[in-house]
Coordinates of C-alpha atoms in Angstrom, one line a residue:
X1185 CA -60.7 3.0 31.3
X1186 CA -61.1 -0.1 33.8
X1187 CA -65.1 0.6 33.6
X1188 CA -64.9 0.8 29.9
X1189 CA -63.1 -2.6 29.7
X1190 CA -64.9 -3.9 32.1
X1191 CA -68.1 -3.0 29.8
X1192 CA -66.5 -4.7 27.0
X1193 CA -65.6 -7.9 29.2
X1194 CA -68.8 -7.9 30.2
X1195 CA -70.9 -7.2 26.9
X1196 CA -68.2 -10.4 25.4
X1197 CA -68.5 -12.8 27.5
X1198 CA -72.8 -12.8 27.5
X1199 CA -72.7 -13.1 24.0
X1200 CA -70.6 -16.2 24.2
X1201 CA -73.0 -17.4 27.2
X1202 CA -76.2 -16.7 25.3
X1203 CA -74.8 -18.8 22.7
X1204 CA -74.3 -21.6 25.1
X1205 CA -77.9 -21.2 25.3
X1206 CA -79.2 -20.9 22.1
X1207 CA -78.0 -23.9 20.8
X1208 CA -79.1 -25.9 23.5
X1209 CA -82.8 -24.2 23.5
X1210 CA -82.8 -24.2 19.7
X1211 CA -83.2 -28.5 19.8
X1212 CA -87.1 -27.9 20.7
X1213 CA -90.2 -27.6 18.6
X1214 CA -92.0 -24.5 18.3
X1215 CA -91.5 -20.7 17.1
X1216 CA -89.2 -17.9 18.3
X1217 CA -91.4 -17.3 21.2
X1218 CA -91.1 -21.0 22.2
X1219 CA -86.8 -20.8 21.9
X1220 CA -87.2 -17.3 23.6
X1221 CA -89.0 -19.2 26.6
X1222 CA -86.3 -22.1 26.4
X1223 CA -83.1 -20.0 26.5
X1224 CA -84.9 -17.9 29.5
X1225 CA -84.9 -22.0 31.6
X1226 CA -80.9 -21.8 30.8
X1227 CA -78.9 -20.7 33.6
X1228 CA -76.2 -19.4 31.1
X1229 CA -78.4 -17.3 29.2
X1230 CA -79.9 -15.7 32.7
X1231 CA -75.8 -14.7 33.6
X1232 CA -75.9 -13.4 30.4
X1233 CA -78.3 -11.1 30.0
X1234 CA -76.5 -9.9 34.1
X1235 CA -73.7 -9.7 32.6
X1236 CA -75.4 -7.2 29.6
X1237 CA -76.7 -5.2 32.5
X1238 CA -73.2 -4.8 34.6
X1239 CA -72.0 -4.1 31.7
X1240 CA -74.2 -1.0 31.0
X1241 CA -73.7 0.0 34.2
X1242 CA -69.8 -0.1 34.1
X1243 CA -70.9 1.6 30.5
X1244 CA -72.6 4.7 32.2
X1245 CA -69.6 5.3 34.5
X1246 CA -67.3 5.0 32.1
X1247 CA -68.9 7.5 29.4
X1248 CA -68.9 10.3 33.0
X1249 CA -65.3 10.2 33.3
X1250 CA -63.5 9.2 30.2
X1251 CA -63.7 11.0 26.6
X1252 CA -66.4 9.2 24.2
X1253 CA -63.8 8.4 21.7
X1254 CA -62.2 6.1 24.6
X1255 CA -65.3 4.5 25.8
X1256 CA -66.8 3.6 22.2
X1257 CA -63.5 2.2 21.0
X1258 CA -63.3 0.0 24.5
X1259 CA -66.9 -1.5 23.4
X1260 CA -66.0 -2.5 20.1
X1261 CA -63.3 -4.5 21.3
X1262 CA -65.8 -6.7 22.9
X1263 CA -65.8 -8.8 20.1
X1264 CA -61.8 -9.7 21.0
X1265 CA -63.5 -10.6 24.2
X1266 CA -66.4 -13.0 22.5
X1267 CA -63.7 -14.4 20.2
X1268 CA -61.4 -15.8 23.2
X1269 CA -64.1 -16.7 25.4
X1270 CA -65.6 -18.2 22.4
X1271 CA -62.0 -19.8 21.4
X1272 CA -62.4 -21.7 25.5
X1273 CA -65.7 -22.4 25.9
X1274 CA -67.3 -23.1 22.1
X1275 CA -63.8 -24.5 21.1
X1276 CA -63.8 -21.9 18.4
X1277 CA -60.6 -22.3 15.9
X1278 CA -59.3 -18.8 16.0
X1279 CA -57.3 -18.0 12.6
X1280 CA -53.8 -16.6 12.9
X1281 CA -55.6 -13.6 11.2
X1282 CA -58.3 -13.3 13.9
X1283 CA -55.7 -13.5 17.1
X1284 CA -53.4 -10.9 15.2
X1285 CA -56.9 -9.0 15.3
X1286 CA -57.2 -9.5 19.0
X1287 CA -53.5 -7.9 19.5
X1288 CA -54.5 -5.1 17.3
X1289 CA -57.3 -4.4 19.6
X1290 CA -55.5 -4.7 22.7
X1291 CA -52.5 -2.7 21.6
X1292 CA -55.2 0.3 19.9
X1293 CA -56.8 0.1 23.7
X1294 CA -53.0 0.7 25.3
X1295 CA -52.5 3.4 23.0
X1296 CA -55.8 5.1 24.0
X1297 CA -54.9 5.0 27.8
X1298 CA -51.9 6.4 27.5
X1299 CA -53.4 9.3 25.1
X1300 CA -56.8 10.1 26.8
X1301 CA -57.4 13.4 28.5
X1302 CA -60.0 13.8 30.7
X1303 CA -63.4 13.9 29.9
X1304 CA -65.1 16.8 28.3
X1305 CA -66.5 19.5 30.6
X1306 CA -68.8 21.2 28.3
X1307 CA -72.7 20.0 28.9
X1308 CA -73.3 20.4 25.2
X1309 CA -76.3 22.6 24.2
X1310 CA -80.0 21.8 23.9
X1311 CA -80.1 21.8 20.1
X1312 CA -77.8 18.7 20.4
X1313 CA -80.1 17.4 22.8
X1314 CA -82.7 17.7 20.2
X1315 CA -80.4 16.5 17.3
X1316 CA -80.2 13.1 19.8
X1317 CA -83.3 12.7 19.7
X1318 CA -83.9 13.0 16.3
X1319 CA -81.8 10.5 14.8
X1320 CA -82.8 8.1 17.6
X1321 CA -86.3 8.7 16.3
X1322 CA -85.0 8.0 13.0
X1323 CA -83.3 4.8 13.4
X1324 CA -86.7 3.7 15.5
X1325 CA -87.8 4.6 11.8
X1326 CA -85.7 2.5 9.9
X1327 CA -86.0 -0.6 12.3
X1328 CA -89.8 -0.5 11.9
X1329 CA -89.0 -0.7 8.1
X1330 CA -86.2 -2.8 8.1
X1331 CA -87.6 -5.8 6.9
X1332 CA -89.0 -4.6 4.0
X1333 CA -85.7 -3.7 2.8
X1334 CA -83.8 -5.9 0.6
X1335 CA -80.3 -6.4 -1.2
X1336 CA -76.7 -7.0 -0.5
X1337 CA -76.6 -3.6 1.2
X1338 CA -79.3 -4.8 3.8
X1339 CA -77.7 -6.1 6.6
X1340 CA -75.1 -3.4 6.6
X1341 CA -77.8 -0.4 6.0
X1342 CA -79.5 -2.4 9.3
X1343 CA -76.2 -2.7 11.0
X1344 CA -74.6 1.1 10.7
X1345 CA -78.5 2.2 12.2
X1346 CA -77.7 -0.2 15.1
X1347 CA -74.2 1.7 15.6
X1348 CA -76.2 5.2 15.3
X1349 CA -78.7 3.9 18.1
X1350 CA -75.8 2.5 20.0
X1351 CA -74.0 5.9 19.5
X1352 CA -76.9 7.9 19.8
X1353 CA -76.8 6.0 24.0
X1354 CA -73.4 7.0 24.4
X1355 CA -73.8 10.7 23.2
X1356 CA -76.9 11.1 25.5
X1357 CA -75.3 9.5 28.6
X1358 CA -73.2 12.5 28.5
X1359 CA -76.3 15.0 28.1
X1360 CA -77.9 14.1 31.0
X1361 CA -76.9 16.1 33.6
X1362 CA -78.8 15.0 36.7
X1363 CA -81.5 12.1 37.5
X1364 CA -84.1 13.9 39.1
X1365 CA -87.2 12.8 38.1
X1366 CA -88.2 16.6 36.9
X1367 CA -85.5 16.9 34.9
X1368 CA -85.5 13.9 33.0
X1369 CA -88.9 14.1 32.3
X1370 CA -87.9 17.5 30.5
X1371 CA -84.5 16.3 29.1
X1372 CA -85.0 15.4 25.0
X1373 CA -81.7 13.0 25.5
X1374 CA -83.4 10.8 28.1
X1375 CA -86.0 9.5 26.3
X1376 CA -83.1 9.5 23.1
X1377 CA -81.2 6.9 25.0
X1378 CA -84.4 5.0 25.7
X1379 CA -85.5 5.2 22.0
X1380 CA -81.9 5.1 20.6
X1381 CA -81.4 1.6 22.4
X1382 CA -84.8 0.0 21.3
X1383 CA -84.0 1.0 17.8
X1384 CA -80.6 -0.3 17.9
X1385 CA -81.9 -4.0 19.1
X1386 CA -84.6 -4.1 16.8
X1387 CA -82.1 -3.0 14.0
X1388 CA -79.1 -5.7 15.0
X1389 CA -81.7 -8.3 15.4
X1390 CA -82.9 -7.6 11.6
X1391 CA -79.9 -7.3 9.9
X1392 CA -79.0 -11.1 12.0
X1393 CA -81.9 -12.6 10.8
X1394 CA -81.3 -12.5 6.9
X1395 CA -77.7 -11.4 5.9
X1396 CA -74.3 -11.4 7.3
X1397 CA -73.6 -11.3 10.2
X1398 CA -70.2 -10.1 9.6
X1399 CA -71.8 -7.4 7.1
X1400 CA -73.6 -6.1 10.1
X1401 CA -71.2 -6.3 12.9
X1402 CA -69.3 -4.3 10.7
X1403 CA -71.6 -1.5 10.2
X1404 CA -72.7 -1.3 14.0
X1405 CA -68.9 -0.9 14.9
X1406 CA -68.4 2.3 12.3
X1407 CA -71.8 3.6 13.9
X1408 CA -70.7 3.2 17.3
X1409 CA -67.4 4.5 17.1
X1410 CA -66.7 7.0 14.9
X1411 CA -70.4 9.7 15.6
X1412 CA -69.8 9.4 19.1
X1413 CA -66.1 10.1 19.4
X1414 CA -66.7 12.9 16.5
X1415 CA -69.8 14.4 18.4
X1416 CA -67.5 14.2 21.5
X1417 CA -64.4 16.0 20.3
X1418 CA -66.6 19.2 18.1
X1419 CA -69.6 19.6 20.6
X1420 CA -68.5 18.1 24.1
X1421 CA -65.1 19.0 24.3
X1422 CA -63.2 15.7 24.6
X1423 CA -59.6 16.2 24.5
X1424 CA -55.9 14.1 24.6
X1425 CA -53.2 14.7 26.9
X1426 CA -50.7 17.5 25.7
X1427 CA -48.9 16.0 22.6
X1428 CA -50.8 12.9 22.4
X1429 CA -53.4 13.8 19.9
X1430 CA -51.5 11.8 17.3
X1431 CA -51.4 8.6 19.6
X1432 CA -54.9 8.8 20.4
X1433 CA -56.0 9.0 16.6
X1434 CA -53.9 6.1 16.1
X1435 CA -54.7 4.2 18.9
X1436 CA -58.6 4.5 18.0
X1437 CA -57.9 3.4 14.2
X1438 CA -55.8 0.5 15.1
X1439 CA -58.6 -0.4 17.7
X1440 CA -61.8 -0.2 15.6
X1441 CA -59.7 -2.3 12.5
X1442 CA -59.2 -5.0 14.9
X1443 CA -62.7 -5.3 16.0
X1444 CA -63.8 -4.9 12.4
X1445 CA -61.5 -7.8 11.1
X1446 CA -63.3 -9.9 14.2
X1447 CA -66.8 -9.1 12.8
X1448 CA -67.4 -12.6 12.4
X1449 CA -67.9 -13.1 16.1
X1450 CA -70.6 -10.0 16.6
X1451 CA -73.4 -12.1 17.1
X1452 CA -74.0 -15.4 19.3
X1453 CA -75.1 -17.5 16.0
X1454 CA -72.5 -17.0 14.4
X1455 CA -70.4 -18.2 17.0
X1456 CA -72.9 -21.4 17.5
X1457 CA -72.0 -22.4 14.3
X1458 CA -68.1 -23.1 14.3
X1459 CA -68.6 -25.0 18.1
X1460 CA -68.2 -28.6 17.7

Protein backbone atom coordinates (compact mmCIF):
# COMPACT_ATOMS: atom_id res chain seq x y z
CA UNK A 1 0.00 0.00 0.00
CA UNK A 2 2.95 2.62 0.65
CA UNK A 3 3.88 2.07 -3.31
CA UNK A 4 0.30 2.68 -4.16
CA UNK A 5 0.25 5.94 -2.16
CA UNK A 6 3.22 6.78 -3.16
CA UNK A 7 1.93 6.45 -6.90
CA UNK A 8 -0.86 8.70 -6.02
CA UNK A 9 1.44 11.32 -4.21
CA UNK A 10 3.38 11.21 -7.00
CA UNK A 11 0.76 11.32 -10.03
CA UNK A 12 -0.84 14.61 -7.57
CA UNK A 13 1.58 16.52 -6.99
CA UNK A 14 2.92 16.68 -11.09
CA UNK A 15 -0.35 17.68 -11.97
CA UNK A 16 -0.19 20.64 -9.65
CA UNK A 17 3.52 21.28 -10.92
CA UNK A 18 2.56 21.07 -14.61
CA UNK A 19 0.15 23.58 -13.85
CA UNK A 20 2.69 25.85 -12.39
CA UNK A 21 3.95 25.58 -15.85
CA UNK A 22 1.33 25.94 -17.96
CA UNK A 23 0.25 29.14 -16.93
CA UNK A 24 3.48 30.57 -17.01
CA UNK A 25 4.30 29.09 -20.75
CA UNK A 26 0.73 29.82 -21.85
CA UNK A 27 1.70 34.05 -21.73
CA UNK A 28 3.67 33.43 -25.22
CA UNK A 29 2.55 33.66 -28.88
CA UNK A 30 2.29 30.77 -30.91
CA UNK A 31 0.33 27.24 -31.14
CA UNK A 32 0.24 24.14 -28.92
CA UNK A 33 3.52 23.03 -30.24
CA UNK A 34 5.02 26.52 -29.34
CA UNK A 35 3.40 26.18 -25.27
CA UNK A 36 4.44 22.41 -25.51
CA UNK A 37 8.21 23.73 -26.20
CA UNK A 38 7.66 26.57 -23.43
CA UNK A 39 6.47 24.34 -20.49
CA UNK A 40 9.41 21.74 -21.56
CA UNK A 41 12.11 25.30 -20.55
CA UNK A 42 10.10 25.11 -17.01
CA UNK A 43 11.92 23.40 -14.40
CA UNK A 44 8.57 22.60 -12.68
CA UNK A 45 7.09 20.95 -15.56
CA UNK A 46 10.45 18.75 -16.11
CA UNK A 47 9.87 17.44 -12.08
CA UNK A 48 6.68 16.85 -13.19
CA UNK A 49 6.69 14.75 -15.80
CA UNK A 50 9.75 12.72 -12.96
CA UNK A 51 7.45 12.66 -10.80
CA UNK A 52 4.72 10.89 -13.47
CA UNK A 53 7.40 8.44 -14.10
CA UNK A 54 8.23 7.47 -10.26
CA UNK A 55 5.05 7.29 -10.01
CA UNK A 56 4.53 4.57 -12.60
CA UNK A 57 7.15 2.87 -11.24
CA UNK A 58 5.87 2.83 -7.53
CA UNK A 59 2.61 1.92 -9.78
CA UNK A 60 4.15 -1.35 -11.27
CA UNK A 61 5.24 -2.57 -7.74
CA UNK A 62 2.36 -1.83 -6.24
CA UNK A 63 -0.11 -3.68 -8.76
CA UNK A 64 2.67 -7.13 -7.98
CA UNK A 65 1.95 -7.21 -4.47
CA UNK A 66 -1.30 -5.66 -3.56
CA UNK A 67 -4.95 -6.75 -4.93
CA UNK A 68 -6.01 -4.39 -8.11
CA UNK A 69 -9.01 -3.16 -6.26
CA UNK A 70 -6.41 -1.54 -3.66
CA UNK A 71 -4.08 -0.16 -6.08
CA UNK A 72 -6.85 1.51 -8.48
CA UNK A 73 -8.65 2.97 -5.53
CA UNK A 74 -5.08 4.46 -4.13
CA UNK A 75 -4.72 6.27 -7.76
CA UNK A 76 -7.92 7.85 -7.77
CA UNK A 77 -7.26 9.54 -4.67
CA UNK A 78 -4.61 11.48 -6.37
CA UNK A 79 -6.80 13.99 -6.98
CA UNK A 80 -7.04 14.64 -2.79
CA UNK A 81 -3.32 14.85 -3.46
CA UNK A 82 -3.65 17.68 -6.46
CA UNK A 83 -6.30 19.38 -4.45
CA UNK A 84 -3.96 20.06 -1.17
CA UNK A 85 -0.93 20.67 -3.06
CA UNK A 86 -3.06 22.79 -5.20
CA UNK A 87 -4.72 24.38 -1.93
CA UNK A 88 -0.49 25.45 -0.92
CA UNK A 89 1.01 26.15 -3.94
CA UNK A 90 -1.88 27.73 -6.46
CA UNK A 91 -3.68 29.18 -3.25
CA UNK A 92 -6.58 27.15 -4.34
CA UNK A 93 -9.84 27.87 -1.92
CA UNK A 94 -10.83 24.45 -1.07
CA UNK A 95 -14.73 24.25 -0.18
CA UNK A 96 -15.74 22.64 3.11
CA UNK A 97 -17.41 20.13 0.61
CA UNK A 98 -14.05 19.43 -1.22
CA UNK A 99 -11.86 18.92 2.22
CA UNK A 100 -14.80 16.59 3.57
CA UNK A 101 -13.97 14.83 0.09
CA UNK A 102 -10.27 14.64 0.95
CA UNK A 103 -11.26 12.86 4.49
CA UNK A 104 -13.53 10.59 2.65
CA UNK A 105 -10.68 9.53 0.51
CA UNK A 106 -8.24 9.12 3.18
CA UNK A 107 -10.59 7.25 5.53
CA UNK A 108 -11.84 4.79 2.20
CA UNK A 109 -7.81 4.25 1.81
CA UNK A 110 -7.53 3.23 5.82
CA UNK A 111 -10.36 1.06 5.35
CA UNK A 112 -8.71 -0.76 2.31
CA UNK A 113 -5.43 -1.41 4.31
CA UNK A 114 -6.82 -2.79 6.94
CA UNK A 115 -9.16 -5.19 4.53
CA UNK A 116 -6.65 -6.10 1.72
CA UNK A 117 -5.51 -9.69 1.40
CA UNK A 118 -2.71 -10.41 -0.56
CA UNK A 119 -2.47 -10.20 -4.04
CA UNK A 120 -3.99 -12.73 -6.36
CA UNK A 121 -1.96 -15.77 -7.32
CA UNK A 122 -3.67 -16.84 -10.30
CA UNK A 123 -1.68 -15.68 -13.71
CA UNK A 124 -5.03 -15.27 -15.38
CA UNK A 125 -5.52 -17.09 -18.80
CA UNK A 126 -4.50 -16.16 -22.30
CA UNK A 127 -8.00 -15.39 -23.48
CA UNK A 128 -7.87 -12.56 -20.89
CA UNK A 129 -4.73 -11.62 -22.32
CA UNK A 130 -6.38 -11.26 -25.59
CA UNK A 131 -9.59 -9.65 -24.05
CA UNK A 132 -6.71 -6.78 -22.83
CA UNK A 133 -5.81 -6.30 -25.84
CA UNK A 134 -8.83 -5.82 -27.43
CA UNK A 135 -10.42 -3.24 -25.54
CA UNK A 136 -7.12 -1.40 -25.53
CA UNK A 137 -7.39 -1.57 -29.28
CA UNK A 138 -10.67 -0.27 -28.96
CA UNK A 139 -10.25 2.69 -26.86
CA UNK A 140 -7.05 3.45 -29.40
CA UNK A 141 -10.34 3.42 -31.61
CA UNK A 142 -12.40 5.71 -29.91
CA UNK A 143 -9.47 8.31 -29.26
CA UNK A 144 -8.71 8.45 -32.97
CA UNK A 145 -12.47 9.38 -33.27
CA UNK A 146 -12.95 11.36 -30.46
CA UNK A 147 -13.15 14.59 -31.80
CA UNK A 148 -15.62 13.99 -34.16
CA UNK A 149 -17.92 13.26 -31.43
CA UNK A 150 -20.09 15.82 -30.05
CA UNK A 151 -22.82 16.54 -27.21
CA UNK A 152 -23.11 16.81 -23.53
CA UNK A 153 -22.18 13.15 -23.24
CA UNK A 154 -18.74 13.94 -24.94
CA UNK A 155 -16.38 14.54 -22.43
CA UNK A 156 -17.61 11.80 -20.25
CA UNK A 157 -17.87 9.11 -23.25
CA UNK A 158 -13.95 10.50 -23.73
CA UNK A 159 -13.26 10.32 -20.03
CA UNK A 160 -14.76 6.61 -19.05
CA UNK A 161 -12.33 5.37 -22.35
CA UNK A 162 -9.48 7.10 -20.60
CA UNK A 163 -10.37 4.95 -17.31
CA UNK A 164 -10.72 1.73 -19.56
CA UNK A 165 -7.14 2.46 -21.05
CA UNK A 166 -5.98 3.36 -17.64
CA UNK A 167 -7.59 0.10 -16.36
CA UNK A 168 -6.74 -1.88 -19.24
CA UNK A 169 -2.49 -0.82 -17.77
CA UNK A 170 -3.40 -2.04 -14.44
CA UNK A 171 -5.01 -5.36 -15.58
CA UNK A 172 -2.06 -6.10 -17.88
CA UNK A 173 0.64 -5.28 -15.27
CA UNK A 174 -0.61 -8.23 -13.67
CA UNK A 175 -0.48 -10.44 -16.88
CA UNK A 176 2.93 -10.08 -17.55
CA UNK A 177 4.64 -12.61 -16.00
CA UNK A 178 8.32 -12.09 -16.82
CA UNK A 179 10.40 -9.31 -18.91
CA UNK A 180 12.42 -11.32 -21.06
CA UNK A 181 12.59 -9.91 -24.23
CA UNK A 182 11.10 -13.43 -25.91
CA UNK A 183 8.28 -13.35 -23.87
CA UNK A 184 7.04 -10.08 -24.14
CA UNK A 185 7.40 -9.95 -27.63
CA UNK A 186 4.86 -12.97 -27.46
CA UNK A 187 2.74 -11.70 -24.58
CA UNK A 188 -0.80 -9.97 -26.12
CA UNK A 189 -0.92 -7.85 -22.59
CA UNK A 190 2.45 -6.07 -23.28
CA UNK A 191 1.76 -4.41 -26.20
CA UNK A 192 -2.06 -3.87 -24.32
CA UNK A 193 -0.44 -1.71 -21.67
CA UNK A 194 1.56 0.06 -24.39
CA UNK A 195 -1.60 0.70 -26.55
CA UNK A 196 -4.01 0.95 -23.48
CA UNK A 197 -1.87 3.93 -22.15
CA UNK A 198 -1.55 5.87 -25.61
CA UNK A 199 -5.27 5.63 -25.93
CA UNK A 200 -5.91 6.70 -22.53
CA UNK A 201 -3.74 10.09 -23.06
CA UNK A 202 -5.09 10.82 -26.29
CA UNK A 203 -8.63 10.18 -24.79
CA UNK A 204 -8.14 12.50 -21.36
CA UNK A 205 -6.54 15.05 -23.53
CA UNK A 206 -9.81 15.21 -25.81
CA UNK A 207 -12.34 15.17 -23.50
CA UNK A 208 -10.03 18.40 -21.68
CA UNK A 209 -9.94 20.26 -24.61
CA UNK A 210 -13.81 20.91 -25.15
CA UNK A 211 -16.02 19.91 -22.13
CA UNK A 212 -15.71 19.50 -18.54
CA UNK A 213 -13.31 18.78 -16.99
CA UNK A 214 -15.12 17.57 -14.08
CA UNK A 215 -17.45 15.49 -16.54
CA UNK A 216 -14.34 13.68 -17.59
CA UNK A 217 -12.37 13.21 -14.45
CA UNK A 218 -15.38 11.63 -13.41
CA UNK A 219 -15.68 9.06 -16.06
CA UNK A 220 -11.83 8.15 -15.99
CA UNK A 221 -12.22 7.44 -12.17
CA UNK A 222 -15.34 4.85 -12.80
CA UNK A 223 -13.07 3.36 -15.70
CA UNK A 224 -10.17 3.00 -13.63
CA UNK A 225 -11.54 1.73 -10.59
CA UNK A 226 -14.29 -0.37 -10.86
CA UNK A 227 -12.96 -3.03 -14.46
CA UNK A 228 -9.84 -3.39 -12.81
CA UNK A 229 -10.80 -4.35 -9.27
CA UNK A 230 -13.82 -6.46 -10.95
CA UNK A 231 -11.38 -8.21 -13.48
CA UNK A 232 -9.15 -8.69 -10.33
CA UNK A 233 -11.55 -10.30 -7.98
CA UNK A 234 -13.50 -12.91 -10.93
CA UNK A 235 -10.34 -13.68 -13.12
CA UNK A 236 -7.18 -13.00 -10.94
CA UNK A 237 -8.15 -14.02 -7.70
CA UNK A 238 -7.82 -10.94 -5.51
CA UNK A 239 -9.07 -11.54 -2.18
CA UNK A 240 -9.73 -9.68 1.62
CA UNK A 241 -8.58 -10.80 4.79
CA UNK A 242 -10.90 -13.40 6.49
CA UNK A 243 -14.05 -11.35 7.48
CA UNK A 244 -13.16 -8.18 5.92
CA UNK A 245 -14.84 -8.46 2.59
CA UNK A 246 -17.46 -6.07 3.86
CA UNK A 247 -14.78 -3.41 4.94
CA UNK A 248 -13.06 -3.63 1.76
CA UNK A 249 -16.25 -3.09 -0.35
CA UNK A 250 -16.81 -0.15 1.75
CA UNK A 251 -13.63 1.14 2.01
CA UNK A 252 -13.38 1.14 -2.04
CA UNK A 253 -16.94 2.99 -2.35
CA UNK A 254 -16.21 5.58 0.18
CA UNK A 255 -12.71 6.08 -1.63
CA UNK A 256 -13.81 6.38 -5.24
CA UNK A 257 -16.93 9.00 -3.94
CA UNK A 258 -14.41 11.13 -2.54
CA UNK A 259 -12.28 11.29 -5.54
CA UNK A 260 -15.39 11.70 -7.64
CA UNK A 261 -16.75 14.74 -5.62
CA UNK A 262 -12.94 16.20 -6.23
CA UNK A 263 -13.31 15.84 -10.01
CA UNK A 264 -12.87 19.38 -10.40
CA UNK A 265 -9.10 19.09 -9.73
CA UNK A 266 -8.43 16.07 -12.46
CA UNK A 267 -6.68 18.15 -14.78
CA UNK A 268 -3.91 21.02 -14.41
CA UNK A 269 -6.28 23.68 -16.19
CA UNK A 270 -8.67 23.46 -14.24
CA UNK A 271 -6.61 24.00 -11.30
CA UNK A 272 -4.79 27.15 -13.27
CA UNK A 273 -7.93 28.77 -13.29
CA UNK A 274 -8.93 29.31 -9.51
CA UNK A 275 -4.86 30.37 -8.70
CA UNK A 276 -4.74 33.95 -8.09
Amino acid sequence: MVCALGAAVCFGTATVLQAVAARTAATGRGGEAALLLRALRQWRYIAGLALDGLGFLFQIVALRSLPIYAVSAALASSLAVTAVVAARLLYVRLSGTEWRAVALVCAGLAMLALASGPEGKQDGTDTLRYVMLAVAVGMLLLALAGGQLSGKGRSLVLGLGAGLGFGVVEVSVRLIDTLAPANLFTNPAAYALVIGSSAAFMLLTSALTRGSVTTATAGMVIGETIGPAAVGVVWLGDRTREGLTWLAVLGFAVAVAGALLLGRFGEAPAVEEQAT
